[in-house]
XYZ file of C-alpha atoms in Angstrom:
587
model
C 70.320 91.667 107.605
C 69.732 88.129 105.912
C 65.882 86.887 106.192
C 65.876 84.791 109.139
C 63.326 82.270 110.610
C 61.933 82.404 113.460
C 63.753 79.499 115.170
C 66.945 81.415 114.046
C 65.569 84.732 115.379
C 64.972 82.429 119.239
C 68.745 81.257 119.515
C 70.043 84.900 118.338
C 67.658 86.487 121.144
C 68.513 83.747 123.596
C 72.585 83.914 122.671
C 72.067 87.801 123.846
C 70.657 87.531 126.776
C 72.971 84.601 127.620
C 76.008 86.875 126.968
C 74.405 89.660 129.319
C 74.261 91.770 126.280
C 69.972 92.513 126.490
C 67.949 92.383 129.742
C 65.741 88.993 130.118
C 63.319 90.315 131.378
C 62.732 93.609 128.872
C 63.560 90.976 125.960
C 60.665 88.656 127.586
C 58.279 91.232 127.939
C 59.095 92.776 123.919
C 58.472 89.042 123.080
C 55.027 88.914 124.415
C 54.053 92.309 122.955
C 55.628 90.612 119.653
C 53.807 87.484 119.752
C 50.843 89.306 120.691
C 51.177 91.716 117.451
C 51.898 88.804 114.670
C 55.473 90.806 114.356
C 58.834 89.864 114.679
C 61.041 89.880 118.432
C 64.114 90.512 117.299
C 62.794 93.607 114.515
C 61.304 95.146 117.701
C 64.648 94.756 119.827
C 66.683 96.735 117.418
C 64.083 99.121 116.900
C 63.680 100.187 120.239
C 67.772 100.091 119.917
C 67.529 97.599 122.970
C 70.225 95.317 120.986
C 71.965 96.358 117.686
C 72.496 95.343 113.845
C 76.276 94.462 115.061
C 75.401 92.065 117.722
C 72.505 90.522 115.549
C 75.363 89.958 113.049
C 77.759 88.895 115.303
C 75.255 86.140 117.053
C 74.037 85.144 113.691
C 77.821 84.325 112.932
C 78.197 82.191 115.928
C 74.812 80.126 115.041
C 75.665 79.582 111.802
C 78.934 78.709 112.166
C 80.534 81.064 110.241
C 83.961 83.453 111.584
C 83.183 86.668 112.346
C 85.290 89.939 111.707
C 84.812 93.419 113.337
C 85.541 95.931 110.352
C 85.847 99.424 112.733
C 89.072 99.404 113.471
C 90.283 97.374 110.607
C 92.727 98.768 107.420
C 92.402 97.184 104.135
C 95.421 97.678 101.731
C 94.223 99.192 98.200
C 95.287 96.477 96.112
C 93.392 94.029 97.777
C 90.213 96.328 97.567
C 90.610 96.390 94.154
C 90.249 92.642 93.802
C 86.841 93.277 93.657
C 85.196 96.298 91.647
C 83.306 98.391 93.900
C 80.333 98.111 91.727
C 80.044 94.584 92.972
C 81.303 95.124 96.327
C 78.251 97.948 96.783
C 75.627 95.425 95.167
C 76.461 92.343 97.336
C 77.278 94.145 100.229
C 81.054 92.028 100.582
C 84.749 93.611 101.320
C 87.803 91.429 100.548
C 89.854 91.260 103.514
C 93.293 89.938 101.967
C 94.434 86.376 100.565
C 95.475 83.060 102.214
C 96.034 79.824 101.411
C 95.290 80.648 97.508
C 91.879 81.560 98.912
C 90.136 85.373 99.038
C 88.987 86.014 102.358
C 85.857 87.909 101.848
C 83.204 90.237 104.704
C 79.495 89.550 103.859
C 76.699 90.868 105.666
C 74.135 87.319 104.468
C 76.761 84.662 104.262
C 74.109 81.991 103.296
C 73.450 83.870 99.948
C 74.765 81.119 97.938
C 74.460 82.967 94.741
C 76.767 85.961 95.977
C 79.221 84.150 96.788
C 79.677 82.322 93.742
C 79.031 85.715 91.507
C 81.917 87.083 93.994
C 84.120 84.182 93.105
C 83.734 83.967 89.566
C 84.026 87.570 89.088
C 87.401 87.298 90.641
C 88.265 83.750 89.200
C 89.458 82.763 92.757
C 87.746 80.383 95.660
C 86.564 82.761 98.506
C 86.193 82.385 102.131
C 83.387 84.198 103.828
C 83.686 85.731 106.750
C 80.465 87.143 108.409
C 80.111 91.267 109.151
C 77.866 93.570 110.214
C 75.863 95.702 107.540
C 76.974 99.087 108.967
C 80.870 97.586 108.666
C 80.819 96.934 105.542
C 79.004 100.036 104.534
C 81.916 102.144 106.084
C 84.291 100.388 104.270
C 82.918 100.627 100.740
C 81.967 104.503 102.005
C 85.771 105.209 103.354
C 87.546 103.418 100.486
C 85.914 103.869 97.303
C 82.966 107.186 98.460
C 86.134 109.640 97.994
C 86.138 108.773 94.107
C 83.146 107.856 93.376
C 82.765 110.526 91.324
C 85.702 109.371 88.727
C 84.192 106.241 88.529
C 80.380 107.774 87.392
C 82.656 110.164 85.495
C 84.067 108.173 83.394
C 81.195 106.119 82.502
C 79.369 109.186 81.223
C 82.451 109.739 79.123
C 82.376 107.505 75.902
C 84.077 106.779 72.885
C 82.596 109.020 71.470
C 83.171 112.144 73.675
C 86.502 111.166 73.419
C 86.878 111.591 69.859
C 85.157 115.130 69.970
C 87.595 115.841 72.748
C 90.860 114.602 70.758
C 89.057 116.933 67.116
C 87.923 119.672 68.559
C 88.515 121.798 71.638
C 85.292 123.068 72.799
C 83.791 120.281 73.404
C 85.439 119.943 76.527
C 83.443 122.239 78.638
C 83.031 123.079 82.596
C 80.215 120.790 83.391
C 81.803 117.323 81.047
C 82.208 113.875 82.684
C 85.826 114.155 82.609
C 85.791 117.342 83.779
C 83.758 116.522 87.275
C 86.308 113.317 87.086
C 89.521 115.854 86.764
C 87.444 118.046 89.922
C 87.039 114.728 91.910
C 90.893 113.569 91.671
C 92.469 117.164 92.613
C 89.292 117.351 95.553
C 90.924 114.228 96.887
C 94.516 114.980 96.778
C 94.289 118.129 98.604
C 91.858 116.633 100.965
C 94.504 113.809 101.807
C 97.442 116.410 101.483
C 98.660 115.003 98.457
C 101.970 117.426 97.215
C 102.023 115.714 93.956
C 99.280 113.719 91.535
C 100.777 111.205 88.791
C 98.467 110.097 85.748
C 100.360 107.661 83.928
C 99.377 105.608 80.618
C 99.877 102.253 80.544
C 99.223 99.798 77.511
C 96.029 99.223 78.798
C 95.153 101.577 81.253
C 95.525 104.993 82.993
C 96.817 104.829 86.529
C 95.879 107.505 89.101
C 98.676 108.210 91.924
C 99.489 110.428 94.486
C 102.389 111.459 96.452
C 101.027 111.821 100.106
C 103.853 112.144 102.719
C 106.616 112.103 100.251
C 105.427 108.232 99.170
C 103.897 107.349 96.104
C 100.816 105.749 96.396
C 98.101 104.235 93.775
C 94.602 105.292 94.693
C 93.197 104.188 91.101
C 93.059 102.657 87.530
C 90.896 103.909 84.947
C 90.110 102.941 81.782
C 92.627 103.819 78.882
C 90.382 105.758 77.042
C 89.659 107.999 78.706
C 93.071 109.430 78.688
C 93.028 111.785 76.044
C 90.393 113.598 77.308
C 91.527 113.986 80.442
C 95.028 115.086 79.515
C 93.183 117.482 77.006
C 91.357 119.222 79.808
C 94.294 119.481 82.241
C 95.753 121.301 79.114
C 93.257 123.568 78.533
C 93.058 124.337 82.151
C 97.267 125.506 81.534
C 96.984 127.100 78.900
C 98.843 124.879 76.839
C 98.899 123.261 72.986
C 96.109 120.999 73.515
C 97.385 119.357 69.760
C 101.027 118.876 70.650
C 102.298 115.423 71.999
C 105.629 115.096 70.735
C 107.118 117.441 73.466
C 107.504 118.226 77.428
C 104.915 121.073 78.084
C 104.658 122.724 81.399
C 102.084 125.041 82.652
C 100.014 126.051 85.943
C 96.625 126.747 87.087
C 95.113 127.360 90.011
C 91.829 125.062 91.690
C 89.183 126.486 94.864
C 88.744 123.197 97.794
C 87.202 123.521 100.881
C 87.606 127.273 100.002
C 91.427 127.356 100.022
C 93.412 128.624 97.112
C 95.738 126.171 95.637
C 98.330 126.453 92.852
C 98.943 123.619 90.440
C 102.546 123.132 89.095
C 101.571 120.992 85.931
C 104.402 118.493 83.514
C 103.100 116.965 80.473
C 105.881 114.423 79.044
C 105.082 112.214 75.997
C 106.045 108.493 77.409
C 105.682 105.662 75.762
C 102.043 104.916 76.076
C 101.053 108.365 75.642
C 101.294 111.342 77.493
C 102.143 111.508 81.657
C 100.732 114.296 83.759
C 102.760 115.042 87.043
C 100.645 118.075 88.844
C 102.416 119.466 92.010
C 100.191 120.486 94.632
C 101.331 124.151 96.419
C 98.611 124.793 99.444
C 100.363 127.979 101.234
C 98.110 127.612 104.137
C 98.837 123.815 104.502
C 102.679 124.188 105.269
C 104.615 125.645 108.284
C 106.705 129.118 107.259
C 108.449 128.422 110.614
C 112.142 127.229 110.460
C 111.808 126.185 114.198
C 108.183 123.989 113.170
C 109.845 122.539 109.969
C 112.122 120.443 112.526
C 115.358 122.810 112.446
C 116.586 122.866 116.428
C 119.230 123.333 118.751
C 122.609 124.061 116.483
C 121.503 124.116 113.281
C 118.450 126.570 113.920
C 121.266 128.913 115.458
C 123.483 128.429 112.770
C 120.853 129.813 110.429
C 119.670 132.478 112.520
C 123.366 134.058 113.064
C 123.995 134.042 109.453
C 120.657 135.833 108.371
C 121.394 138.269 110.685
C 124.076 139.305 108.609
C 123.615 142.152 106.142
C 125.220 140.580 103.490
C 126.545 137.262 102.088
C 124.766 134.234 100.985
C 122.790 131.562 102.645
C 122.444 128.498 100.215
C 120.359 125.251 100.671
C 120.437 121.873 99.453
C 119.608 118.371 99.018
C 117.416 115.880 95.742
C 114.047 117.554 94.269
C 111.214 117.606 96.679
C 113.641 117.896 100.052
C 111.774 120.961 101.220
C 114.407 123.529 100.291
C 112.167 126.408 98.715
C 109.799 126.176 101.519
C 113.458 126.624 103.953
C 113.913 129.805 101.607
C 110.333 131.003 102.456
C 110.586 130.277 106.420
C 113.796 132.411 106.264
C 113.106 134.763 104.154
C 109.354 135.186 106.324
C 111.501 135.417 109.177
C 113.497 138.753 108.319
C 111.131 140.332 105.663
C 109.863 143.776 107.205
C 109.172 147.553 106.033
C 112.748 148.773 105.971
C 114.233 146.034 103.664
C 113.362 145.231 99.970
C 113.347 141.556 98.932
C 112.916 140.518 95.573
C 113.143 136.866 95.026
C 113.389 135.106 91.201
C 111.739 131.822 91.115
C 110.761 129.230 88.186
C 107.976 129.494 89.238
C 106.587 131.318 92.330
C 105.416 128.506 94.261
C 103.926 130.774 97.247
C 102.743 133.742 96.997
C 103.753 136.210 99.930
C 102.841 139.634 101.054
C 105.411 142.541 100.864
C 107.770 140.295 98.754
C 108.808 141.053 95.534
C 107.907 137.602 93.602
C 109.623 137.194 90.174
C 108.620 134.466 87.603
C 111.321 132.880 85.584
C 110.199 133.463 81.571
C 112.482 131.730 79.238
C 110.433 131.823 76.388
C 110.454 135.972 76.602
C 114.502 135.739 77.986
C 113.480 136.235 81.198
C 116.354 133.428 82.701
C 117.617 133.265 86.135
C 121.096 135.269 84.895
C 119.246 138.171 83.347
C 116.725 138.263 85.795
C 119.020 138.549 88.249
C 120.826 141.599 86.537
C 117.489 143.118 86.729
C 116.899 142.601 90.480
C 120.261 144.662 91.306
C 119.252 147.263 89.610
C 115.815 147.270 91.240
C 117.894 148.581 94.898
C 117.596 145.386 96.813
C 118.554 144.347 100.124
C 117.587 140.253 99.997
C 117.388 138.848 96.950
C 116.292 134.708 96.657
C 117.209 133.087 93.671
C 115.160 129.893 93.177
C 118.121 127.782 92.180
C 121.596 128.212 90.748
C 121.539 125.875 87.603
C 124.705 127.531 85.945
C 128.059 129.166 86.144
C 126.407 132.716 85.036
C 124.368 133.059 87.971
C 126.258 131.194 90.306
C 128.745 134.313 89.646
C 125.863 136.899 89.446
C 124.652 135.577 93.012
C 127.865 135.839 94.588
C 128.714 139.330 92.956
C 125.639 140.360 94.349
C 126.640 138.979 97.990
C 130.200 141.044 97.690
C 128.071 144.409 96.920
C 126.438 144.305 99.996
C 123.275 141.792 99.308
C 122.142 138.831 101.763
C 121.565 136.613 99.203
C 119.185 132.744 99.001
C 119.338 130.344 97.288
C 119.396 126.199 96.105
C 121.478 123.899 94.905
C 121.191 119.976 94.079
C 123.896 118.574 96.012
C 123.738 115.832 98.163
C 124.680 117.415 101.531
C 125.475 120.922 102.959
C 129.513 120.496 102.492
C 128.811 119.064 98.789
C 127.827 122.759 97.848
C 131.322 124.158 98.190
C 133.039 121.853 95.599
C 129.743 122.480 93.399
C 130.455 126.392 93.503
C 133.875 125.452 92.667
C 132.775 123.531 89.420
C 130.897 126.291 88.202
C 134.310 128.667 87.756
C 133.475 130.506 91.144
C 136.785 131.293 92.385
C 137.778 130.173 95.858
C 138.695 133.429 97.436
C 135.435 134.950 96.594
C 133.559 131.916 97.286
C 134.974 132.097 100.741
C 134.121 135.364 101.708
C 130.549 135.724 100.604
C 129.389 132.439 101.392
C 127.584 132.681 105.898
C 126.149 129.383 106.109
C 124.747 125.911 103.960
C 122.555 124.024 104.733
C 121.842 120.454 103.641
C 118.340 118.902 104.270
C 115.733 116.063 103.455
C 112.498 115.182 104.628
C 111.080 112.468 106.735
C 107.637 111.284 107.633
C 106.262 112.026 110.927
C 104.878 109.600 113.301
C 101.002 109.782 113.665
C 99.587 110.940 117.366
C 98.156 107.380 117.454
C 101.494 105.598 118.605
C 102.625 102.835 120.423
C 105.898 102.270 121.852
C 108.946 99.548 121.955
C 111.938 98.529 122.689
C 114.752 98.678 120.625
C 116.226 95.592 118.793
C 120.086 94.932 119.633
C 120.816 95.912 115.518
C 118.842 99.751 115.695
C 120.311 100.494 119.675
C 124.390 99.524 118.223
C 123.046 101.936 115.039
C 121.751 104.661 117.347
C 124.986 104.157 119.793
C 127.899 104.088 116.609
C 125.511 107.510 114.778
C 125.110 109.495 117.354
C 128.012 108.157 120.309
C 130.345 110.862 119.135
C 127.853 113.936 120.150
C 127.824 112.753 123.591
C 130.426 113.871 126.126
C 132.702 111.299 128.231
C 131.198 113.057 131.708
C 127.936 111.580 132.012
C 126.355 114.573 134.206
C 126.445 116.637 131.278
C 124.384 114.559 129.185
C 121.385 116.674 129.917
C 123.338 119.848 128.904
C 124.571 118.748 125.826
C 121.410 117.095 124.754
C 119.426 120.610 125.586
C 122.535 122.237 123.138
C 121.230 119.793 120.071
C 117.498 121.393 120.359
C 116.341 117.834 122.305
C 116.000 118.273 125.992
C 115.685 115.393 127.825
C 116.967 113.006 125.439
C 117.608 109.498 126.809
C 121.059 109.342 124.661
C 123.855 107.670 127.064
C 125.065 104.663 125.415
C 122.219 102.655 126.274
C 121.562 99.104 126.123
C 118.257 99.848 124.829
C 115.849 102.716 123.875
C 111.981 102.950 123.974
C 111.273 104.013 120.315
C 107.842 104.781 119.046
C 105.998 104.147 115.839
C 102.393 104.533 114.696
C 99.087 103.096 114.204
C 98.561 101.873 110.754
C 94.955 103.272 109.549
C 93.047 104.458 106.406
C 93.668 107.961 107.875
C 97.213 107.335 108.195
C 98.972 104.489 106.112
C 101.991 103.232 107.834
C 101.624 105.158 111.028
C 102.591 108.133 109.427
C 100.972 111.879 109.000
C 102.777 114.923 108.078
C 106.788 115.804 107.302
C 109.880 116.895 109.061
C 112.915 117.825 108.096
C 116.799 116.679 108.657
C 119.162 119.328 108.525
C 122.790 119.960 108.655
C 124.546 123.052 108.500
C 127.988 124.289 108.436
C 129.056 127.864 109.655
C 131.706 129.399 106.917
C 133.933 130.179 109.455
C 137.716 131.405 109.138
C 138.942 127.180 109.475
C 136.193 126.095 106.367
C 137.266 129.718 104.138
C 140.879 128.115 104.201
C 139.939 124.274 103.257
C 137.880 126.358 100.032
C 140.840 128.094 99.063
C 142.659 124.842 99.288
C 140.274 123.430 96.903
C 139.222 120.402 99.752
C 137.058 117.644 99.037
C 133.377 117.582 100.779
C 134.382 114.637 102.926
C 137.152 116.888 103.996
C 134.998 119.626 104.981
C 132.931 117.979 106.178
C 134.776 116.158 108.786
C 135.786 119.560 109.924
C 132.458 120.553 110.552
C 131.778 117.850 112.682
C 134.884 118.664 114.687
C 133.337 122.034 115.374
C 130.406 120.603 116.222
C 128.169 120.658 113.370
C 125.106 117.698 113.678
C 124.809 115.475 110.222
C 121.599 115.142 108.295
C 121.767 111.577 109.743
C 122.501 111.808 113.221
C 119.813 114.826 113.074
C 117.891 111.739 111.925
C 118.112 109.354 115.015
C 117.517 112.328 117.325
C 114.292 112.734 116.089
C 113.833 108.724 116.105
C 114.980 109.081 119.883
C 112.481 112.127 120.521
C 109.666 109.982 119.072
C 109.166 112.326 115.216
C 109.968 109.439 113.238
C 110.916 105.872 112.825
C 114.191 104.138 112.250
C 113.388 103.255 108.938
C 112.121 106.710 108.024
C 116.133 108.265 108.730
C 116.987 104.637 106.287
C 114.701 105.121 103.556
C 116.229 108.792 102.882
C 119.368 109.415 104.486
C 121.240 105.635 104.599
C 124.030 106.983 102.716
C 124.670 110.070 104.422
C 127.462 109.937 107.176
């Protein structure tokens, strides 16, 4: 709190009581006691907690004539934070709030300081406007925003030119307890405390930029300075065991980091780029993600779909959609949901991304020949019942997998395709032939991944453009007799859906916070599936198109990707623009 005179200190006390916000007549008898001891009214007041720092502040705005801004409840965007350093933000105790008018609109706690507010404005070579805040306010801030990485920041300035150079000539220098290690400790500590999957460190000409993926969106939480890059790529490859000396090409490795006491495996991609060398570390937390197909957001047809054809002893189950559309972690919640004493599963992955008990986990060598196609010859020689392959890539293990289906294997798998019916003409390309194709294959799935709506939601009505959008996607899954509305919407895994054709729907979305950017926390997935039946075996022989398929599907009832989409917009799991952003050019 700004030095105030006593006159000041009269018309805050009186504004109080005015406002009802402090009893007259304990204020007037603190007063006396004050007067009486040479010491200050309003210091005693928020000593004894009668009144506190935030209504001084707030009182003291109104005096002065200065606006006023609450900072609790209030989230700042990153860029604008970064306007100014949060050296200088700490030392002058000010927050930028966001720009207007080609002016900075920046929270103070002692408005009147005349020099701060020009250091703040030069520093940013901008006019400011101040806007008055409470002490405490502004201390959360600079605490919520900058206190997670602090650490890179005192990090890097241990880490000079120097240490660098050691760094780049020789290896040991790099040890446990080095600046850029604690800064390397400090930016994996935050991305698995904000349940980052991946972390991005890219060179620039000038600088490094720090960003993770949180929610499937990327997001930029820093910059550092460009020098410091070499050392820090240096570590990450000591850390993976890889040539600390080579640059020129990809390198990928993994290692393994302790948070909060929880295990989790790093995934780690060095590429040389044009500005040096980009680090892309995937973030695999086991304990952090749902095994459970029904959790994940697979309901009502699909989820039974599924279910039937894992029941089966033998045949293949095959999953797909772009990189980073949840399809392992399908693999896992399946193969979680049938593992058990009497079976042997052996699963072939590149790499094991989660470890599991009583699950046979093999790791993709290609350096030793250990490929998916001779890996797999191994496994069916190794007497097993389930066997996951961690993706088809090629025409030798497309035909291993389904050789292994016809001898009597329930066989998993991926494929990049773009939905579930694009997987048949995929096979197809590969040299599988149709008639075998056809009878091995139970179900595919096709799936992406949306962001969840926080718990802290509001809710609205829909415009006239999303209720026609809802009405055209999802109109043909409803039946012409209205009183069976209910039924069919409890068939689709959404009870009680308000889907009828309506005029207008009450859709939610969520609070926008630090916590939660965009209103969002937390994934679900869209799924489609499509059961192999004796109809779809045919339209493979024939050699059909996906569309073709597809539309066949539909006739037998199978729920797009999409539409799977707006049910969960109508069921309040996600937003409009959510099912847009990842599935606007899926039927």
């Amino acid at each position: 709190m700004a030095l105030l005179t006593k006159e000041a200190e009269e018309k805050i006390i009186s504004l109080l009581v005015g406002e009802g916000l402090a009893d007259s007549n304990l204020v007037s008898g603190i007063k006396g006691e004050a007067d009486s001891n040479g010491t200050s009214a309003l210091s005693e007041l928020l000593n004894r907690k009668i009144i506190s720092p935030d209504m001084v502040a707030h009182a003291t705005a109104i005096i002065i004539g200065v606006p006023y801004v609450e900072l609790k409840n209030i989230t700042i965007d990153q860029d604008i934070l970064a306007r100014i350093p949060g050296d200088a933000s700490s030392r002058v105790l000010a927050v930028p709030l966001g720009e207007k008018d080609g002016l900075l609109n920046v929270a103070m706690v002692d408005v009147t300081n005349v020099q701060a507010t020009d250091y703040i404005s030069n520093l940013i070579n901008q006019p400011i406007r101040v806007w008055m805040s409470s002490e405490r306010g502004i201390r959360e801030i600079l605490d919520k925003y900058h206190g997670d990485l602090s650490g890179v920041k005192e990090a890097v300035k241990e880490t000079n030119a120097e240490a660098i150079s050691e760094a780049q000539s020789n290896v040991k220098t790099i040890v446990q307890d080095s600046p850029i290690s604690k800064a390397l400790t400090t930016i994996l500590s935050y991305a698995a405390k904000t349940k980052a999957s991946d972390i991005h460190i890219e060179p620039l000409e000038n600088s490094l930029v720090i960003r993770c993926r949180i929610d499937g969106v990327l997001r930029k939480i820093m910059d550092l300075p460009k020098t410091v890059a070499p050392a820090l790529v240096s570590r990450i490859k000591i850390l993976s065991n890889l040539k600390i000396d080579e640059h020129r090409i990809p390198q990928d490795g993994q290692f393994t980091v302790l948070v909060d006491d929880k295990e989790i495996d790093l995934r780690i991609a060095i590429s040389p780029v044009t500005w040096g060398e980009q680090v892309v570390i995937r973030l695999l937390d086991k304990k952090g993600v749902s095994m459970e197909v029904d959790k994940m957001g697979m309901t009502g047809r699909a989820l039974r779909s599924v279910l039937a054809g894992i029941e089966k002893p033998n045949g293949m189950i095959l999953t797909s959609g772009p990189t980073g559309s949840g399809k392992s972690t399908t693999l896992y919640a399946l193969i979680q949901k049938i593992k058990s004493e009497q079976i042997n599963v052996v699963t072939l992955e590149d790499p094991v991304e989660y470890k599991m008990d009583g699950i046979n986990q093999i790791q993709v060598n290609v350096d030793a020949g250990l490929t998916f196609a001779s890996g797999l010859r191994s496994i069916l020689r190794q007497d097993p019942d389930v066997v996951m392959v961690g993706e088809i890539r090629d025409s030798e293990t497309a035909g291993l997998a389904v050789q292994a289906a016809l001898t009597g294997h329930l066989v998993f798998s991926t494929l990049h395709t773009n939905s579930a019916a694009g997987i048949l003409p995929r096979l197809l390309d590969m040299g599988i032939e149709p008639f075998l194709l056809a009878s091995t294959l139970n179900v595919v799935i096709g799936q992406r991944l949306v962001r969840r709506i926080t718990e802290k939601r509001e809710l609205y009505k829909s415009s006239d453009l999303e209720t026609k959008g809802i009405n055209e996607i999802v109109g043909s899954l409803l039946p012409k007799d209205k009183d069976s509305v209910a039924d069919v919407s409890e068939d689709l895994g959404y009870p009680g859906l308000p889907v009828k054709n309506d005029e207008h729907y009450m859709l939610a979305k969520g609070m926008d916070t630090k916590e939660t950017p965009g209103g969002y926390s937390g994934r679900a997935g869209l799924y489609e599936t499509i059961d192999v039946d004796e109809d779809i075996q045919k339209m493979i022989i024939s050699h059909s198109t996906a569309n073709e398929i597809m539309r066949l599907a539909r006739s037998k009832g199978t729920v797009t990707m999409r539409q799977d989409g707006i049910l969960k917009v109508l069921s309040g799991i996600t937003t409009m623009e959510e099912v847009n952003r990842v599935a606007s050019d899926l039927s």
